[in-house]
Each structure stands twice: as C-alpha cells, then as structure tokens.
C-alpha cells in the first residue's frame, strides 16, 4: 500500500487505528498539520486529499491507499510561499499561528470550490455564479476555528486573494 | 480507540458477509464512526471498509427520478446539477449542516446511519441505554434541554441529528438495502429510522449484514420547495 504526500510516495503500514493526521505528524514528521480538537470540529488538521479538503483527524491513514495528499508543507515553502501564505503574512492573519496551516489549506480548496461554482449555505441561488463576498468566505471557512479570534485579518487575507484570483 | 481488525471489502456480498459478524461495522466516510470510536462509544472488533465498492454514482432513473449511490459524498450530492435544479431542498439541507471538510467526506449511506445521540450517549462516564443496554438513561433525569419531546420512551430521549434525511423524507425518497445473500429490499426514508421504544440501541431498520446501496428520489414535483 502506498500514499503520495506532497508528491512523494510513502509506504502505508502499521496500526490501522492511525489517523491520517497522526500518520502525517508522527510517522512522517510533517508537523505543519496541527491536532486541535481531534474530533472534526476545529479544522486545524485540514489537508487536501486529491484536491478536496478534509479533516485528517477523522479518517484512517490505511483508507488512503493510492491517494494524493497535500499538506501545508506542500503548498509552499519559506523561500517560495503560496499566494495565500503570502497574504496571511501581509495581513497578519493569525496570532498564535496554530490554526493557520488548516486555514490556508482550507482556503486553498475554497478557491477551487468557488471557481467550480459550488454553492454554499450563504449563496442566494443554488445555480449561477458565486461571488466571493465576505458572507460567502465566512460561511465557507466556518470549518476552521481560530481561538485567538484573528478572524478579521484572516478574512482580509483570503478576501484579497479571492478578489485577485476569482474576479 | 480500541484495537480492531481492518478489512477492505472488494464486493458487496463480501462486505455484507463481513459486517454480518458480531461486533463488525462498515465504515464509509468515517466522520461519525471514528469520532465515536475515539470516545470509545463505538468499539467494533472488525471494521469493514466499503469504499472500494464504488457506489458513488449519482444517475437519472428511468422514471425521471434520481438515484444517489450510498458512497456519493454529501458534497457531490449537494452540488450535483440535478439536485440543485430539481431537488433544491436537498442541496439546502446538506449545505446547512456540518462544514465543507466534513461534507467532503461524509456519504449518503453514512449520513443516514449516523447515530441518534445526545451528550450522555457520547460520554462513557454516564449510563446510557443506547450505548449500554439496561444501564439507564442519564438524560431523562439530567440536563435534558435540546432533547426529544416527541417519540420518546422511558429508555431514551435522544434525537436524530441529521438534516439530509429530513429533506429526503420530504421528497419521498427510498433507501435501497442489500444483504449478505445478495437479496435487496427498499425502505422509504420515512420508515428507515426507528423510535427508541424498548430497543434504543437500534437507530434504524438495518439488520446485521445489511448495507445501504443507494437512495432513490422520485421524479421532481416542480415548483418552489424552499
């Protein structure tokens, strides 16, 4: 069994109880992905599986044979940050930074979802173009909690990228 | 989490046979089951992964309805063109619940099977007839706010938490169920969930070894549904 993490193939073996989150952090030492609540409520563990954002704490690593996972380490680096990573720095979109990797992974997928025209609970119409309004971004990012309450700057960072990339 | 045997089912009959065993449970998205396993509320000895079975397709039926595969994710259903156009109440119900991360993983069958629950059920330090038959109900004489008012029994006052099933009930949807012998049956969504009665540990009408294969929606009624 094999799993691809940030473009690199890894062997999948070990205790079937291992969640994808624990596999990333403990087995591969990719500690950018954070364990917050470990119950799918806070979003700190958000990663992309074949491009879709999920809570890595609520899925078993063994169930991802053949999947391609992207973590915060795969989105950019210190020398070459992604557009969203740069925007979070520029807008000071964090305080302690614990929720930030999850926020950025989540927002990365959110851009693709809006581009694909997927509606949200905040969308007035189920069909038709989706505007990247602050109401839309707030609803779509509601699976990522920030205990420091840095939401205003998180929204500003994501809003700026959404305006550049989606309008 | 308690240790368990993990098996990947490659055929529907295989999955049904495996899940027929005592203390076996099927896992699809896992968003409810793994959460409960971490709390040791669910302690299956065998976990049967049904994801290799496919069953994720959403397709038109011959009578202009829609058949939603049991493994279609909540996101796939909510954003499907026909669901948005013809069954908007279903899109709206799904989008109103959970988060995008959870909806991307949660499946149609798994959502229907999510446990009817309350905070005494999820706390193993309290008695719960649903979790441990005969142990009593912590909720009835405890903090009962937000618990059931209708359909309760002296054994349990927990509520079913899903939104998707409510929209499906309104749409007269039916649940397709297969068993280990290869037979199948159909149950209306409205009759799929059980009231607690004397067996509060049974949330729905599924027998051991039965697996949901799809939910079918009848032809749309048209008009405005929300």
PDB file of C-alpha atoms in Angstrom, chain B residues 22-144:
ATOM      1  CA  UNK B  22     -20.769  -9.808  15.692  1.00  0.00           C
ATOM      2  CA  UNK B  23     -19.086  -6.551  16.595  1.00  0.00           C
ATOM      3  CA  UNK B  24     -18.393  -5.711  12.961  1.00  0.00           C
ATOM      4  CA  UNK B  25     -19.181  -2.324  11.485  1.00  0.00           C
ATOM      5  CA  UNK B  26     -18.993  -0.951   7.976  1.00  0.00           C
ATOM      6  CA  UNK B  27     -17.055   2.283   7.517  1.00  0.00           C
ATOM      7  CA  UNK B  28     -17.578   4.733   4.647  1.00  0.00           C
ATOM      8  CA  UNK B  29     -16.621   8.385   5.261  1.00  0.00           C
ATOM      9  CA  UNK B  30     -15.950   7.697   8.930  1.00  0.00           C
ATOM     10  CA  UNK B  31     -16.747  11.207  10.149  1.00  0.00           C
ATOM     11  CA  UNK B  32     -19.285   9.995  12.725  1.00  0.00           C
ATOM     12  CA  UNK B  33     -17.952   6.488  13.392  1.00  0.00           C
ATOM     13  CA  UNK B  34     -14.293   7.413  14.013  1.00  0.00           C
ATOM     14  CA  UNK B  35     -15.368  10.279  16.243  1.00  0.00           C
ATOM     15  CA  UNK B  36     -17.385   7.821  18.360  1.00  0.00           C
ATOM     16  CA  UNK B  37     -14.573   5.230  18.293  1.00  0.00           C
ATOM     17  CA  UNK B  38     -12.152   7.778  19.722  1.00  0.00           C
ATOM     18  CA  UNK B  39     -14.604   8.339  22.573  1.00  0.00           C
ATOM     19  CA  UNK B  40     -14.916   4.534  22.990  1.00  0.00           C
ATOM     20  CA  UNK B  41     -18.644   4.866  22.453  1.00  0.00           C
ATOM     21  CA  UNK B  42     -18.269   2.575  19.446  1.00  0.00           C
ATOM     22  CA  UNK B  43     -15.841  -0.324  19.891  1.00  0.00           C
ATOM     23  CA  UNK B  44     -16.113  -2.557  16.806  1.00  0.00           C
ATOM     24  CA  UNK B  45     -13.798  -5.586  16.751  1.00  0.00           C
ATOM     25  CA  UNK B  46     -13.927  -5.562  12.959  1.00  0.00           C
ATOM     26  CA  UNK B  47     -14.035  -2.555  10.703  1.00  0.00           C
ATOM     27  CA  UNK B  48     -15.150  -3.258   7.153  1.00  0.00           C
ATOM     28  CA  UNK B  49     -14.079  -0.565   4.691  1.00  0.00           C
ATOM     29  CA  UNK B  50     -16.764  -0.424   1.990  1.00  0.00           C
ATOM     30  CA  UNK B  51     -15.162   2.388  -0.025  1.00  0.00           C
ATOM     31  CA  UNK B  52     -13.686   0.014  -2.664  1.00  0.00           C
ATOM     32  CA  UNK B  53     -17.265  -0.957  -3.642  1.00  0.00           C
ATOM     33  CA  UNK B  54     -17.800   2.147  -5.766  1.00  0.00           C
ATOM     34  CA  UNK B  55     -21.488   3.004  -5.221  1.00  0.00           C
ATOM     35  CA  UNK B  56     -20.667   6.693  -5.551  1.00  0.00           C
ATOM     36  CA  UNK B  57     -22.567   7.425  -8.746  1.00  0.00           C
ATOM     37  CA  UNK B  58     -25.487   9.809  -8.991  1.00  0.00           C
ATOM     38  CA  UNK B  59     -27.616   8.944 -12.009  1.00  0.00           C
ATOM     39  CA  UNK B  60     -31.026   9.527 -13.559  1.00  0.00           C
ATOM     40  CA  UNK B  61     -33.616   6.788 -13.096  1.00  0.00           C
ATOM     41  CA  UNK B  62     -35.961   5.564 -15.843  1.00  0.00           C
ATOM     42  CA  UNK B  63     -38.897   7.415 -14.274  1.00  0.00           C
ATOM     43  CA  UNK B  64     -37.133  10.831 -14.277  1.00  0.00           C
ATOM     44  CA  UNK B  65     -36.042  10.462 -10.666  1.00  0.00           C
ATOM     45  CA  UNK B  66     -32.504  10.352  -9.324  1.00  0.00           C
ATOM     46  CA  UNK B  67     -30.502   7.514  -7.795  1.00  0.00           C
ATOM     47  CA  UNK B  68     -27.812   8.666  -5.368  1.00  0.00           C
ATOM     48  CA  UNK B  69     -25.183   5.988  -4.629  1.00  0.00           C
ATOM     49  CA  UNK B  70     -24.605   5.194  -0.964  1.00  0.00           C
ATOM     50  CA  UNK B  71     -20.984   6.337  -1.225  1.00  0.00           C
ATOM     51  CA  UNK B  72     -21.724   9.626  -3.027  1.00  0.00           C
ATOM     52  CA  UNK B  73     -20.381  12.299  -0.699  1.00  0.00           C
ATOM     53  CA  UNK B  74     -22.653  14.920   0.781  1.00  0.00           C
ATOM     54  CA  UNK B  75     -20.757  17.497  -1.279  1.00  0.00           C
ATOM     55  CA  UNK B  76     -21.220  15.537  -4.511  1.00  0.00           C
ATOM     56  CA  UNK B  77     -24.960  15.361  -3.826  1.00  0.00           C
ATOM     57  CA  UNK B  78     -25.371  18.998  -2.770  1.00  0.00           C
ATOM     58  CA  UNK B  79     -23.560  20.389  -5.826  1.00  0.00           C
ATOM     59  CA  UNK B  80     -24.989  17.921  -8.381  1.00  0.00           C
ATOM     60  CA  UNK B  81     -26.694  19.836 -11.184  1.00  0.00           C
ATOM     61  CA  UNK B  82     -29.934  17.885 -10.996  1.00  0.00           C
ATOM     62  CA  UNK B  83     -30.152  18.073  -7.219  1.00  0.00           C
ATOM     63  CA  UNK B  84     -29.643  21.832  -7.379  1.00  0.00           C
ATOM     64  CA  UNK B  85     -32.216  22.251 -10.139  1.00  0.00           C
ATOM     65  CA  UNK B  86     -34.862  19.653  -9.245  1.00  0.00           C
ATOM     66  CA  UNK B  87     -34.438  18.915  -5.530  1.00  0.00           C
ATOM     67  CA  UNK B  88     -33.159  22.212  -4.074  1.00  0.00           C
ATOM     68  CA  UNK B  89     -34.430  21.336  -0.598  1.00  0.00           C
ATOM     69  CA  UNK B  90     -31.886  18.502  -0.519  1.00  0.00           C
ATOM     70  CA  UNK B  91     -28.976  20.750  -1.537  1.00  0.00           C
ATOM     71  CA  UNK B  92     -30.048  23.316   1.037  1.00  0.00           C
ATOM     72  CA  UNK B  93     -30.421  20.746   3.823  1.00  0.00           C
ATOM     73  CA  UNK B  94     -26.937  19.348   3.205  1.00  0.00           C
ATOM     74  CA  UNK B  95     -25.281  22.769   2.872  1.00  0.00           C
ATOM     75  CA  UNK B  96     -26.923  23.914   6.130  1.00  0.00           C
ATOM     76  CA  UNK B  97     -25.133  21.228   8.116  1.00  0.00           C
ATOM     77  CA  UNK B  98     -21.580  20.403   9.183  1.00  0.00           C
ATOM     78  CA  UNK B  99     -18.607  22.013   7.395  1.00  0.00           C
ATOM     79  CA  UNK B 100     -17.145  21.715   3.898  1.00  0.00           C
ATOM     80  CA  UNK B 101     -14.400  19.413   5.234  1.00  0.00           C
ATOM     81  CA  UNK B 102     -16.961  17.044   6.771  1.00  0.00           C
ATOM     82  CA  UNK B 103     -19.362  17.171   3.814  1.00  0.00           C
ATOM     83  CA  UNK B 104     -16.457  16.262   1.506  1.00  0.00           C
ATOM     84  CA  UNK B 105     -16.009  13.008   3.417  1.00  0.00           C
ATOM     85  CA  UNK B 106     -19.484  12.150   4.712  1.00  0.00           C
ATOM     86  CA  UNK B 107     -21.503   9.846   2.474  1.00  0.00           C
ATOM     87  CA  UNK B 108     -25.184   9.349   1.701  1.00  0.00           C
ATOM     88  CA  UNK B 109     -25.423   5.980   3.447  1.00  0.00           C
ATOM     89  CA  UNK B 110     -23.234   7.038   6.341  1.00  0.00           C
ATOM     90  CA  UNK B 111     -25.225  10.202   6.905  1.00  0.00           C
ATOM     91  CA  UNK B 112     -28.455   8.178   7.171  1.00  0.00           C
ATOM     92  CA  UNK B 113     -26.719   5.807   9.608  1.00  0.00           C
ATOM     93  CA  UNK B 114     -25.180   8.464  11.846  1.00  0.00           C
ATOM     94  CA  UNK B 115     -26.066   7.649  15.401  1.00  0.00           C
ATOM     95  CA  UNK B 116     -29.114   9.089  17.087  1.00  0.00           C
ATOM     96  CA  UNK B 117     -27.367  10.632  20.040  1.00  0.00           C
ATOM     97  CA  UNK B 118     -27.178  13.008  22.970  1.00  0.00           C
ATOM     98  CA  UNK B 119     -24.315  14.152  25.164  1.00  0.00           C
ATOM     99  CA  UNK B 120     -24.924  11.351  27.660  1.00  0.00           C
ATOM    100  CA  UNK B 121     -24.522   8.837  24.820  1.00  0.00           C
ATOM    101  CA  UNK B 122     -21.138  10.299  23.895  1.00  0.00           C
ATOM    102  CA  UNK B 123     -19.852  10.424  27.490  1.00  0.00           C
ATOM    103  CA  UNK B 124     -18.954   6.919  28.672  1.00  0.00           C
ATOM    104  CA  UNK B 125     -18.913   8.042  32.306  1.00  0.00           C
ATOM    105  CA  UNK B 126     -22.725   8.264  32.240  1.00  0.00           C
ATOM    106  CA  UNK B 127     -25.319   5.497  31.930  1.00  0.00           C
ATOM    107  CA  UNK B 128     -26.975   5.188  28.528  1.00  0.00           C
ATOM    108  CA  UNK B 129     -29.444   2.534  27.384  1.00  0.00           C
ATOM    109  CA  UNK B 130     -28.416   3.176  23.804  1.00  0.00           C
ATOM    110  CA  UNK B 131     -24.693   2.658  24.416  1.00  0.00           C
ATOM    111  CA  UNK B 132     -25.010   0.044  27.137  1.00  0.00           C
ATOM    112  CA  UNK B 133     -28.470  -1.604  27.143  1.00  0.00           C
ATOM    113  CA  UNK B 134     -30.033  -1.738  30.581  1.00  0.00           C
ATOM    114  CA  UNK B 135     -27.656   0.767  32.191  1.00  0.00           C
ATOM    115  CA  UNK B 136     -30.283   3.501  32.422  1.00  0.00           C
ATOM    116  CA  UNK B 137     -30.683   6.943  30.866  1.00  0.00           C
ATOM    117  CA  UNK B 138     -28.580   9.807  32.146  1.00  0.00           C
ATOM    118  CA  UNK B 139     -30.530  12.335  30.135  1.00  0.00           C
ATOM    119  CA  UNK B 140     -34.077  11.800  31.440  1.00  0.00           C
ATOM    120  CA  UNK B 141     -33.221  12.991  34.937  1.00  0.00           C
ATOM    121  CA  UNK B 142     -30.229  15.031  33.803  1.00  0.00           C
ATOM    122  CA  UNK B 143     -29.753  18.065  31.650  1.00  0.00           C
ATOM    123  CA  UNK B 144     -32.491  17.427  29.114  1.00  0.00           C
TER     124      UNK B 144
END
